[in-house]
Coordinates of C-alpha atoms in Angstrom, one line a residue:
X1 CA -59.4 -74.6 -49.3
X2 CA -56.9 -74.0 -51.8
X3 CA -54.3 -76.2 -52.8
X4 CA -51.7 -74.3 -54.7
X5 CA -48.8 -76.5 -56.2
X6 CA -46.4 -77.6 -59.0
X7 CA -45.4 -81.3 -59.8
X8 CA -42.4 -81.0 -57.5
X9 CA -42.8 -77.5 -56.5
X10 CA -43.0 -75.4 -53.4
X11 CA -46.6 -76.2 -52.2
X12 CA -48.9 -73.5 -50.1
X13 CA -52.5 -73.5 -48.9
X14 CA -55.0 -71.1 -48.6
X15 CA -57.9 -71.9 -46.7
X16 CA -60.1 -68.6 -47.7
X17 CA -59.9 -66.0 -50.1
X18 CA -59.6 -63.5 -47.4
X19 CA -56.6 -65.0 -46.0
X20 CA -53.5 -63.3 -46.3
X21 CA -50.8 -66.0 -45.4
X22 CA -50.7 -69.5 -46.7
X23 CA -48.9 -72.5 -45.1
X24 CA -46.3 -74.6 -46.5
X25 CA -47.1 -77.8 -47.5
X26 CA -43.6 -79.1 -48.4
X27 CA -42.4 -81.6 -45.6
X28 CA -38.9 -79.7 -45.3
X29 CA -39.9 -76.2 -45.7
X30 CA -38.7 -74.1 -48.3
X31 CA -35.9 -71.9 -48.2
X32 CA -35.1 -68.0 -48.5
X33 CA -35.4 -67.3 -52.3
X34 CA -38.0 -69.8 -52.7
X35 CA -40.7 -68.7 -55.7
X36 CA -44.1 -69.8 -54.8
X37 CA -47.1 -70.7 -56.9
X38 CA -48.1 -67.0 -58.3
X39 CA -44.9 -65.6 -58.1
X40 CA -44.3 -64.7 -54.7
X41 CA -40.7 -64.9 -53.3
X42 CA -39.8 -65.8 -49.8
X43 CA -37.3 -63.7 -48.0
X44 CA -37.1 -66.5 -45.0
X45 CA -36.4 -70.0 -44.9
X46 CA -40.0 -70.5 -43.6
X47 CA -40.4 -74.4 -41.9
X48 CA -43.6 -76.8 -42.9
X49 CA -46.6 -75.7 -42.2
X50 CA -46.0 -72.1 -40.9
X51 CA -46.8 -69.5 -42.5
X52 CA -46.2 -66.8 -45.2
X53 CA -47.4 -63.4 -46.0
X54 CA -49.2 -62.8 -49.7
X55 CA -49.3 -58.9 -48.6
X56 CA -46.9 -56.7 -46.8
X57 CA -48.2 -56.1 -43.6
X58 CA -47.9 -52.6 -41.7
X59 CA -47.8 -52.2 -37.7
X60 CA -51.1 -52.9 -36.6
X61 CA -51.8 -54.8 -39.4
X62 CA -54.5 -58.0 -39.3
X63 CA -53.1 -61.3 -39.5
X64 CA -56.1 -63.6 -41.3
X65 CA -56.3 -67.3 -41.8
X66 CA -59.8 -69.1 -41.8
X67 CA -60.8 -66.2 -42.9
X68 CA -60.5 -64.9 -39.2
X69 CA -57.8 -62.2 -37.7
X70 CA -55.5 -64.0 -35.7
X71 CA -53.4 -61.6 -34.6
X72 CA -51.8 -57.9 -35.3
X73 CA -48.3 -57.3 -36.9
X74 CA -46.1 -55.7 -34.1
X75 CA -44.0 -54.6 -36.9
X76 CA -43.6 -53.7 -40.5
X77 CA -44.0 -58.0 -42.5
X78 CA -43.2 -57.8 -45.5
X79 CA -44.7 -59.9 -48.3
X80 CA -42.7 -63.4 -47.9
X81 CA -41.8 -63.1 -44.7
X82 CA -42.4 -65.8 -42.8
X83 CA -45.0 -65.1 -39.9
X84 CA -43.6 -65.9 -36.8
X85 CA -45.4 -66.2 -33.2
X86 CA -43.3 -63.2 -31.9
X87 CA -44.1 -60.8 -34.9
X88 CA -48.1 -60.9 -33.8
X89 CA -49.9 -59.3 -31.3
X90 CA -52.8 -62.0 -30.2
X91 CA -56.4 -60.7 -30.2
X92 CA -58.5 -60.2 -26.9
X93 CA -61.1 -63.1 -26.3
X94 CA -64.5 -62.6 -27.9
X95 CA -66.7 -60.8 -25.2
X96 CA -69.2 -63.1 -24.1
X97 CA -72.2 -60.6 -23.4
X98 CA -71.8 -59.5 -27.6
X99 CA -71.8 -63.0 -28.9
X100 CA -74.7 -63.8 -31.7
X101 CA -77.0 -66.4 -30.5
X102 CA -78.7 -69.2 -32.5
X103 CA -78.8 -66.7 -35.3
X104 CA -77.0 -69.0 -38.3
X105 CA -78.8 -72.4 -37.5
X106 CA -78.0 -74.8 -40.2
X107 CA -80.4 -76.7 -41.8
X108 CA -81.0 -80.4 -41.3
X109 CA -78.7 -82.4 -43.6
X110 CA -80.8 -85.3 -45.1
X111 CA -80.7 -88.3 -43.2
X112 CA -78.5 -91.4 -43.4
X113 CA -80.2 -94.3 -43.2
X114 CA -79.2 -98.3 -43.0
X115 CA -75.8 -97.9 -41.3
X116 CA -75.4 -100.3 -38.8
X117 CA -72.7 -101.6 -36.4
X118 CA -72.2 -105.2 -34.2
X119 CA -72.6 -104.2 -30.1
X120 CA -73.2 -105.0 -26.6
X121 CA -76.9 -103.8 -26.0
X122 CA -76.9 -102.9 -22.2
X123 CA -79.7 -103.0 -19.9
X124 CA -79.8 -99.4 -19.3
X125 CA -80.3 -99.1 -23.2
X126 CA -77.0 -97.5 -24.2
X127 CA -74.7 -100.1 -26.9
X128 CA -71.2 -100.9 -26.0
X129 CA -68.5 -100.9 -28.4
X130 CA -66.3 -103.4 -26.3
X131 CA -67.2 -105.5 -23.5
X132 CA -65.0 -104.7 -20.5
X133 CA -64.7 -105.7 -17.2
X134 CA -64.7 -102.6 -15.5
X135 CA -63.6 -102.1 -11.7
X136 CA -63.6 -98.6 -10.3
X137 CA -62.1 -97.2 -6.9
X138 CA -63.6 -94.8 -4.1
X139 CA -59.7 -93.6 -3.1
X140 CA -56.5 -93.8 -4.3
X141 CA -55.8 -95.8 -1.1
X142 CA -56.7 -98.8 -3.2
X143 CA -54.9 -98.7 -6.4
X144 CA -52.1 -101.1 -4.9
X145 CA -54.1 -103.6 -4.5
X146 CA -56.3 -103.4 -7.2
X147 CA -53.9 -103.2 -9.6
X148 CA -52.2 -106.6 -8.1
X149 CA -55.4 -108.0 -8.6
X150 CA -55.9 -106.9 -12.4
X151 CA -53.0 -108.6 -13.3
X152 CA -54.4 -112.0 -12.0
X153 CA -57.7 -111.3 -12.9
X154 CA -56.4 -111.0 -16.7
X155 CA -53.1 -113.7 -16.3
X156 CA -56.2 -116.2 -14.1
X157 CA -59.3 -115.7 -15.3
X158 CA -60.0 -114.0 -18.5
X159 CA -58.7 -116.5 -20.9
X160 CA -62.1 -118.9 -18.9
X161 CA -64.5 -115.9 -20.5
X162 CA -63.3 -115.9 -24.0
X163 CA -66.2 -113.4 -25.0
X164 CA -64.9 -110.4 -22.2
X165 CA -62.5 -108.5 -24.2
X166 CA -60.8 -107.2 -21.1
X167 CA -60.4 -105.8 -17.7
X168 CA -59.8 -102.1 -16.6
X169 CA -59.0 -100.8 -13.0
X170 CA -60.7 -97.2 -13.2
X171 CA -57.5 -95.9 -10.8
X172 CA -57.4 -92.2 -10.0
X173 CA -56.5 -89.4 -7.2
X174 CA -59.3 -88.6 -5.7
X175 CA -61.6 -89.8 -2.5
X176 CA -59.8 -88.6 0.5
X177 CA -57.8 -86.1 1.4
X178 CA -60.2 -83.3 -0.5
X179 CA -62.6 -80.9 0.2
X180 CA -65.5 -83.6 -1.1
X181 CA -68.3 -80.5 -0.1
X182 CA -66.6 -77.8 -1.9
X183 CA -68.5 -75.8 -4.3
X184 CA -66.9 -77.8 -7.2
X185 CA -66.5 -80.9 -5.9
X186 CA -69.3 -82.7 -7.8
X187 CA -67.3 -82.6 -10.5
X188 CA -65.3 -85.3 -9.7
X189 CA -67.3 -86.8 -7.8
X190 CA -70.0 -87.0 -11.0
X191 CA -67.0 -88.1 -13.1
X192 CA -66.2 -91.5 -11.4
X193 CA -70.3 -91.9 -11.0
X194 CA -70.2 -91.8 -14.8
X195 CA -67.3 -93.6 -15.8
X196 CA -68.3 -96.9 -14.1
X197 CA -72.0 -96.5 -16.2
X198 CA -70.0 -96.1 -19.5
X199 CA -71.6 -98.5 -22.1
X200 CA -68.0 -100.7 -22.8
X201 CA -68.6 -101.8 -19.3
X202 CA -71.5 -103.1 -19.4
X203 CA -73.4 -99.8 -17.8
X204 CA -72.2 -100.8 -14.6
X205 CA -68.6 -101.7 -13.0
X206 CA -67.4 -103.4 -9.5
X207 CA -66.3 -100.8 -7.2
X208 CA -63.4 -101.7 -4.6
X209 CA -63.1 -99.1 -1.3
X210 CA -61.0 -98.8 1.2
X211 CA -63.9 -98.2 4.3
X212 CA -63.0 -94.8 6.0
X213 CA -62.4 -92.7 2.8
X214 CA -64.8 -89.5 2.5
X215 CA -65.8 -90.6 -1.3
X216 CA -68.1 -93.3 0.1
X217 CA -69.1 -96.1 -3.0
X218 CA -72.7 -95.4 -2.5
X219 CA -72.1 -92.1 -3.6
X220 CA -70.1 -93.7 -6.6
X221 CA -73.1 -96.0 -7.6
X222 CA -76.6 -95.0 -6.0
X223 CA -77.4 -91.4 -6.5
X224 CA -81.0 -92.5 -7.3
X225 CA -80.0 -93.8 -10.8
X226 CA -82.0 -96.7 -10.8
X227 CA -80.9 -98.1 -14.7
X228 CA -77.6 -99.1 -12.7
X229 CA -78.1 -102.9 -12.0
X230 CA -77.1 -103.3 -8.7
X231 CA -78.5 -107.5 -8.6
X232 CA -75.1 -108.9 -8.2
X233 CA -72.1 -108.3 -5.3
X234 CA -70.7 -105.0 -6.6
X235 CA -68.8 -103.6 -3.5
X236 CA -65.6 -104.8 -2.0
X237 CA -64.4 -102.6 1.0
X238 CA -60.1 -103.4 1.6
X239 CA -60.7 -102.8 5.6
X240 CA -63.2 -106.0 5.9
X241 CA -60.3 -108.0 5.3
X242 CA -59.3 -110.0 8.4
X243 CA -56.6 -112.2 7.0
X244 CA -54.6 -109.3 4.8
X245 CA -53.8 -108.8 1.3
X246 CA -54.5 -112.7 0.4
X247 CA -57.3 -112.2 1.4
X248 CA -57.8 -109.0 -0.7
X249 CA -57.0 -110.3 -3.5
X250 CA -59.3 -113.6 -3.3
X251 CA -62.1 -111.4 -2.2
X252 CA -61.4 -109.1 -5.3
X253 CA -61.3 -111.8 -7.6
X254 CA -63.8 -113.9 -6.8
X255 CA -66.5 -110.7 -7.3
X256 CA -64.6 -110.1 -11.0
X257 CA -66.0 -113.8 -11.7
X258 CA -69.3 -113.5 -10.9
X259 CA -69.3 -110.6 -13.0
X260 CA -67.0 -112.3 -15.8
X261 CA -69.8 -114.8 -15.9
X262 CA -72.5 -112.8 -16.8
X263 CA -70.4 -110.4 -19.0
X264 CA -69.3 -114.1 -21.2
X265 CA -72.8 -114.7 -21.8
X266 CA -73.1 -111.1 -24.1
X267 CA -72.9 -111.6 -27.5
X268 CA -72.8 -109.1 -30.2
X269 CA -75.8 -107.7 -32.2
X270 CA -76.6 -105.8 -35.0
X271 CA -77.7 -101.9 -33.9
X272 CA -78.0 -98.9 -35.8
X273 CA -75.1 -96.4 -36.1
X274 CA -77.5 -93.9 -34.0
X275 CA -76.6 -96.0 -31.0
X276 CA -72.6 -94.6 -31.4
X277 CA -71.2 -91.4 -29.1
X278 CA -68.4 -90.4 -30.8
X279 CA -65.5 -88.0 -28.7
X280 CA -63.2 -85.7 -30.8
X281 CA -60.4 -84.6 -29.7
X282 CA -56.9 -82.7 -30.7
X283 CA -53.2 -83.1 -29.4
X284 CA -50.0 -82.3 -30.7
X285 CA -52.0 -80.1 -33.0
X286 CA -49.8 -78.3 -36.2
X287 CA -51.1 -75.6 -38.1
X288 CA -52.1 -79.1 -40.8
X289 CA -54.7 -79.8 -38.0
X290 CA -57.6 -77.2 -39.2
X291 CA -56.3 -78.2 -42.6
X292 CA -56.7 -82.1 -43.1
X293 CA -57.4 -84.2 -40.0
X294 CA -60.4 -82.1 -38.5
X295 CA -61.9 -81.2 -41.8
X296 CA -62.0 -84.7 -42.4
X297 CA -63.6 -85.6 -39.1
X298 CA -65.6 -82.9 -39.1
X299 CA -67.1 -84.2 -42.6
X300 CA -67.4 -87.7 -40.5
X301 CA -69.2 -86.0 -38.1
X302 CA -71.9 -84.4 -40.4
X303 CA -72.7 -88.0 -41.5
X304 CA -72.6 -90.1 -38.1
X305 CA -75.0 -87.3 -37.3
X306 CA -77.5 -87.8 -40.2
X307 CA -77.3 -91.7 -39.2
X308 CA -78.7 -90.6 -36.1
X309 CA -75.6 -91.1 -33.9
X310 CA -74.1 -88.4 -30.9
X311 CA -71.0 -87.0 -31.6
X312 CA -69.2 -84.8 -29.2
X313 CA -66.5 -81.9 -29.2
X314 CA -64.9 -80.4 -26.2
X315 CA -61.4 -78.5 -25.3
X316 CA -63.2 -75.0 -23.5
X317 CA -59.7 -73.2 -24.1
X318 CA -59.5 -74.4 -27.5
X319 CA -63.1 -72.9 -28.5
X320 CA -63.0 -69.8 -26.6
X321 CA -61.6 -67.8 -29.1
X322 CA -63.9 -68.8 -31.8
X323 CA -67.4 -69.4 -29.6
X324 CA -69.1 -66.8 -32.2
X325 CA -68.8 -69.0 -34.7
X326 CA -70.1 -71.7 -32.2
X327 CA -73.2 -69.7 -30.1
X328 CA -74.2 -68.7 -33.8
X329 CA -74.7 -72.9 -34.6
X330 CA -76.4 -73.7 -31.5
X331 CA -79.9 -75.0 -32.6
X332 CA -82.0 -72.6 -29.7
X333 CA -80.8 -69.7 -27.4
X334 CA -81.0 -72.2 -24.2
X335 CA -78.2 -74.5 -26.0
X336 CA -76.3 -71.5 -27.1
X337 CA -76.8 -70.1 -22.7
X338 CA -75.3 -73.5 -21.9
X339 CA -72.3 -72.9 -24.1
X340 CA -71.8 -69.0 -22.8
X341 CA -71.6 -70.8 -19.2
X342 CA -69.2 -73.4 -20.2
X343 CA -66.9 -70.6 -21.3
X344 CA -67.8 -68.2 -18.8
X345 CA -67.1 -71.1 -15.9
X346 CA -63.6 -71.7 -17.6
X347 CA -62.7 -68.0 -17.9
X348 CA -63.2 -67.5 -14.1
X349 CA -61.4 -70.7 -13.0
X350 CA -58.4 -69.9 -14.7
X351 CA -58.7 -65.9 -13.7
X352 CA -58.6 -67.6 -9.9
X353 CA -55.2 -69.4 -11.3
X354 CA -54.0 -65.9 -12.5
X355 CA -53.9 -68.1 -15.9
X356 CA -55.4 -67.2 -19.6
X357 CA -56.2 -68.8 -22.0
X358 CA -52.8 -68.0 -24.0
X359 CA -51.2 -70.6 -21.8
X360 CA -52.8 -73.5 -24.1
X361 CA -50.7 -73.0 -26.7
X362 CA -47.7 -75.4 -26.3
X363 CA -44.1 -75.4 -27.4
X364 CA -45.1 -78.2 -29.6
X365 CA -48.0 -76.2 -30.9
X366 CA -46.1 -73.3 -32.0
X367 CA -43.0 -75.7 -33.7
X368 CA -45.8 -76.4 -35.6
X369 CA -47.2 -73.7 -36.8
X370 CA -50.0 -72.4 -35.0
X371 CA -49.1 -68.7 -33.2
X372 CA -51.8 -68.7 -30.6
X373 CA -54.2 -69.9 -29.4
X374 CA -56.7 -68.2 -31.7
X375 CA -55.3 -69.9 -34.4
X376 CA -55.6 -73.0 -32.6
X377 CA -59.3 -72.4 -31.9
X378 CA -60.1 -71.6 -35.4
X379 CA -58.6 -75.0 -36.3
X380 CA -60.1 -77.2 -33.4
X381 CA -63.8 -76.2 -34.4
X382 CA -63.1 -77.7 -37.5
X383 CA -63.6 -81.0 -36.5
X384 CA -67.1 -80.1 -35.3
X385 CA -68.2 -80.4 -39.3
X386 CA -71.4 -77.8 -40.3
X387 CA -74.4 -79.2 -38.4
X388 CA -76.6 -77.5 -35.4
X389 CA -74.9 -77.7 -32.3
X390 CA -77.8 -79.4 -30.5
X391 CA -76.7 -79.5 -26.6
X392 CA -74.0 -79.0 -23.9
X393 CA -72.8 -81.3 -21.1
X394 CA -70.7 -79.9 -18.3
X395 CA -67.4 -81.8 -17.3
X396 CA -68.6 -85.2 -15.7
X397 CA -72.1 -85.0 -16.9
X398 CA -73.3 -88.1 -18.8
X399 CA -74.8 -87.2 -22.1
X400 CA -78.7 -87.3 -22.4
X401 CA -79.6 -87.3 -26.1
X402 CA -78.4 -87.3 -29.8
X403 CA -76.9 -85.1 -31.9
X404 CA -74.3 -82.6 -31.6
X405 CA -72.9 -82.4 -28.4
X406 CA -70.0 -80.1 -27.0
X407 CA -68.8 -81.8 -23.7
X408 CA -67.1 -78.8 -21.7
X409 CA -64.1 -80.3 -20.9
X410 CA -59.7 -78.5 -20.1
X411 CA -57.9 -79.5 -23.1
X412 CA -55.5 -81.6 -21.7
X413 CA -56.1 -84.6 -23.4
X414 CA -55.9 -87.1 -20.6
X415 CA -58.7 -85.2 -18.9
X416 CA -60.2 -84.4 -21.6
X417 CA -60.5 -88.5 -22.7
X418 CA -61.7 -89.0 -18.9
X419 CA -64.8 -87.0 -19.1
X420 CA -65.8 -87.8 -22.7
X421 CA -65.6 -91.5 -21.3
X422 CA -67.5 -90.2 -18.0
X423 CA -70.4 -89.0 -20.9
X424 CA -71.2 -92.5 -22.4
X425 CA -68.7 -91.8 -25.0
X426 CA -67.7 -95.5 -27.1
X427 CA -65.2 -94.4 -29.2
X428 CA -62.8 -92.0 -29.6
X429 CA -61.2 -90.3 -32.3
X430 CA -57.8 -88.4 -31.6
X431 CA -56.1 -85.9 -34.1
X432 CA -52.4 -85.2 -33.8
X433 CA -49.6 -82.9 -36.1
X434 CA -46.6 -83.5 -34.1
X435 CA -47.5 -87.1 -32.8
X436 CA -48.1 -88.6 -29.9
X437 CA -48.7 -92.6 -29.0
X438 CA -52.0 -91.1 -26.3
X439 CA -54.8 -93.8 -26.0
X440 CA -57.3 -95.2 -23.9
X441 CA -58.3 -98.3 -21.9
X442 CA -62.2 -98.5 -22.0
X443 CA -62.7 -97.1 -25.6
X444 CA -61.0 -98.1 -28.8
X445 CA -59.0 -94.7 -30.2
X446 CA -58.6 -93.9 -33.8
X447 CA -55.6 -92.0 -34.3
X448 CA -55.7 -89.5 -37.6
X449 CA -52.2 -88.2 -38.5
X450 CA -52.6 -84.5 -39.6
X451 CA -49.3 -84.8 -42.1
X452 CA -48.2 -87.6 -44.2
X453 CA -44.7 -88.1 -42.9
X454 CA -45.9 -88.6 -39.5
X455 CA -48.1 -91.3 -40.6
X456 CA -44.9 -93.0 -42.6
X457 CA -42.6 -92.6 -39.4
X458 CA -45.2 -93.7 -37.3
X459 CA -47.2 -96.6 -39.1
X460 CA -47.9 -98.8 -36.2
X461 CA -49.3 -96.0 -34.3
X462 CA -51.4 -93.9 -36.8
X463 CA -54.6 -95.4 -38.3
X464 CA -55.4 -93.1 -40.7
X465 CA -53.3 -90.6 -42.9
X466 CA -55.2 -87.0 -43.3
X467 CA -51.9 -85.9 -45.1
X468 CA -53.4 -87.7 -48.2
X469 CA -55.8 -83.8 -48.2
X470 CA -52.9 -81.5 -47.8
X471 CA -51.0 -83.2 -50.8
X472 CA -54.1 -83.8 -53.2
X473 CA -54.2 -87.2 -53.0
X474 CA -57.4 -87.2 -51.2
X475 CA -60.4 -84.9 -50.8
X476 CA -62.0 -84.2 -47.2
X477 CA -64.8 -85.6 -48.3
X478 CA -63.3 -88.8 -49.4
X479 CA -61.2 -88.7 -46.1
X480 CA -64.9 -88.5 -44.3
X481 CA -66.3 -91.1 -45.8
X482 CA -63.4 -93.6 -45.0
X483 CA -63.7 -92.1 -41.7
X484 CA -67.2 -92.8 -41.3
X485 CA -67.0 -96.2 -42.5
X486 CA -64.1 -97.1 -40.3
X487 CA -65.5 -95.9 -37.1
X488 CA -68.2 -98.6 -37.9
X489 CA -65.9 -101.1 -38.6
X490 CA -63.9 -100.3 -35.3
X491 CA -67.1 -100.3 -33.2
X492 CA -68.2 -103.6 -34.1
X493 CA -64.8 -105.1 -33.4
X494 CA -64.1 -105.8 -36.9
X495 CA -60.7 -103.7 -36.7
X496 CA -58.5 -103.0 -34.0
X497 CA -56.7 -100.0 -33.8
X498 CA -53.3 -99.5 -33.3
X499 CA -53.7 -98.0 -29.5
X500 CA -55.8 -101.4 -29.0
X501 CA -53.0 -103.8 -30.2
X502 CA -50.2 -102.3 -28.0
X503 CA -52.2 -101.9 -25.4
X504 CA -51.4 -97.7 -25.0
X505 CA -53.9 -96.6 -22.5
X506 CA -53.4 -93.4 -20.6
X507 CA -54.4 -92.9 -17.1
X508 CA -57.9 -91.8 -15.9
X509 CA -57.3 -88.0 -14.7
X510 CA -59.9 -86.7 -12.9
X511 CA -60.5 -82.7 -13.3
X512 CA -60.8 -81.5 -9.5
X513 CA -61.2 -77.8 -9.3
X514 CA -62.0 -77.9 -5.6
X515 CA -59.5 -77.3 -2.8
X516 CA -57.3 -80.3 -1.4
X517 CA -57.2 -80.4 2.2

């Protein structure tokens, strides 16, 4: 990356030498008439981070940035001009029968070693980050209730069990009313399994029914997985009631307290950073965001790996157009299959949506600076930093082993959180350009601001500033390594994060392909 700049001068970026636009750095733009650093002279007033043209540009013409085409000139663009969405022509999707498998491994970086963090060690041998009392549902029958009861449980009986951090009600739309033995229902089904095993709760959470749902809570708990402790009362169903909602309630709470109990008695200890599963993720993405904030956690990423830790990526729509540069990382041709099926899966389900991937790309997106959804891809990688890609989870799955993991997920970002949580993921990182206040209940959420003046007219919401790259005042790798260290810090409860002190969590959303009934 280039930084190309005056002291109080237009500023532009060039991320490769083979680029032929850079993007304004200035936070207002610059206007029509504006010389740039080498002479150039813009004919537009062209906005913060969007894009000029260094060349002119004929019909047909390639677009590049990241050293990548991202799209062809549908019309003469003159050098200056800037780039706009309509003046491109987007490229068709890489075809995934061509792609170039496991064909640019990287080499093992040299590992990091005597990084540590304060957790929960549970008995299935994952390491919590927080220590939650989770309670999940079977149906959305119960939510009512169960949220009645969360709000006693936390006003009654948390402040007895000093040591529990919190409670969550795992609330979502699914259990009844579906086609449960569709061909993709185990998606959802696989994603409350794995949400109630996530390591901030303990491995394990209560589960509340209603009785005559078709989501039954065996299937929620059992499935043969016999590291979920299943010792104490974990089940309530709503219909065994015979005095009503008092009765609910009681019932409800007096399970939480047996669990409260046991969950006071935890006490953090001191694990290895290999014992963290880190989830990436974008939203409200600017063209800054493959610039600053993913560079920088993609640099974090590099070195939570050499300590040994997992660390995952997802967003399928936001990869597809660059999964060359991904299939070419994977570590064997079997991880680098998995990821050609992640795609391929996505490609169909939208195709049965009459849906491409084009529709990504929101009005947001495109205010700031990104044109498509190529360019979006191109910056999303990013913030999977240079190492092997060393496996693939589908969306629900629960991670198996270390390393790099890309966890196939839609990119909307409350789904997108729900299955990274449904993985084991215990903490989350969240990148955002434009800004917005997303967080989560069961995992503590670092928020990266992609710009500076996002961070300064948001500083009770962002945590850390990636602007600092775009303006010199800090290098991605410096930006890494404060990454890296507060991640550790946030994981052994040291620091709270801004999403943690105002409480901002975001709803579990389940991703239910299959057909409602």
């Amino acid at each position: 990356m280039q930084l190309i700049q005056h002291a109080d001068s237009p500023r532009v970026i060039q991320l490769n030498p083979l680029d032929n636009v850079v993007v304004i750095v200035n936070d207002q733009g610059v206007p029509a008439g504006t010389e740039l650093p080498g002479g150039l002279v813009t004919i537009d007033h062209v906005p913060q981070s969007h894009k000029v043209n260094l060349v002119d540009i004929p019909v047909g013409g390639e677009i590049i940035r990241y050293g990548q085409v991202i799209g062809y000139a549908l019309q003469p663009i003159p050098r200056g001009s800037w780039v706009k969405e309509d003046l491109l022509r987007m490229p068709t999707a890489p075809q995934l029968d061509k792609l170039p498998m496991s064909d640019a491994v990287p080499a093992a970086l040299p590992p990091l070693t005597g990084y540590t963090f304060e957790g929960f060690r549970n008995v299935d041998g994952t390491v919590g980050t927080r220590n939650i009392l989770g309670i999940t549902t079977t149906v959305q029958c119960v939510t009512g209730v169960l949220d009645h009861a969360v709000k006693r449980i936390r006003e009654e009986l948390l402040p007895k069990y000093p040591n529990v951090d919190d409670v969550v009600a795992l609330t979502h739309s699914y259990g009844c009313g579906v086609a449960i033995t569709a061909t993709d229902a185990y998606i959802p089904i696989r994603t409350v399994r794995n949400l109630a095993r996530n390591p901030n709760l303990g491995g394990e959470a209560l589960v509340i029914s209603l009785g005559c749902e078709k989501l039954q809570a065996g299937q929620v708990m059992h499935d043969g997985d016999l590291s979920v402790d299943l010792s104490e009362p974990w089940l309530y169903r709503l219909q065994d009631s015979s005095h009503g909602f008092v009765e609910m309630i009681e019932q409800i709470m007096e399970l939480a307290e047996v669990r409260l109990k046991k969950l006071d008695l935890r006490r953090r200890e001191t694990v290895p950073a290999s014992e963290l599963i880190l989830g990436m993720q974008c939203g409200g993405s600017d063209a800054f965001s493959g610039i600053t904030a993913n560079p920088a956690l993609g640099y974090a990423s590099d070195l939570l790996l050499r300590a040994g830790a997992t660390v995952m990526f997802s967003e399928v729509t936001e990869v597809r157009d660059a999964i060359y540069l991904l299939t070419s990382r994977a570590q064997d041709q079997k991880v680098a299959e998995a990821l050609v099926h992640e795609m391929d899966w996505y490609d169909r389900y939208l195709a049965k949506g009459e849906a491409d991937r084009s529709a990504n790309t929101t009005p947001g997106n495109k205010k700031g600076g990104l044109s498509n959804i190529v360019e979006k891809s191109l910056g999303s990688i990013v913030k999977s930093g240079s190492s092997a890609i060393n496996g693939v989870v589908g969306p629900g799955e629960r991670v198996q082993h270390k390393g790099l993991i890309f966890c196939a997920t839609p990119a909307s970002d409350f789904v997108c959180g729900t299955l990274q949580l449904a993985a084991g993921m215990n903490l989350h990182v969240f990148t955002t350009g434009r800004g917005t206040p997303y967080g989560l209940a069961m995992a503590p959420v670092v928020k990266v601001s992609t710009r500076t003046e996002l961070a300064q007219r948001w500083p009770d919401l962002i945590d850390i500033d990636a602007g600092r790259i775009a303006t010199g005042r800090a290098t991605i790798e410096e930006l890494g390594w404060e990454l890296f260290h507060y991640y550790l810090d946030v994981a052994s409860g040291k620091k709270e994060t801004w999403a943690e002190k105002h409480r901002l969590h975001n709803d579990i959303v389940l991703f239910n392909p299959a057909p409602i009934t």
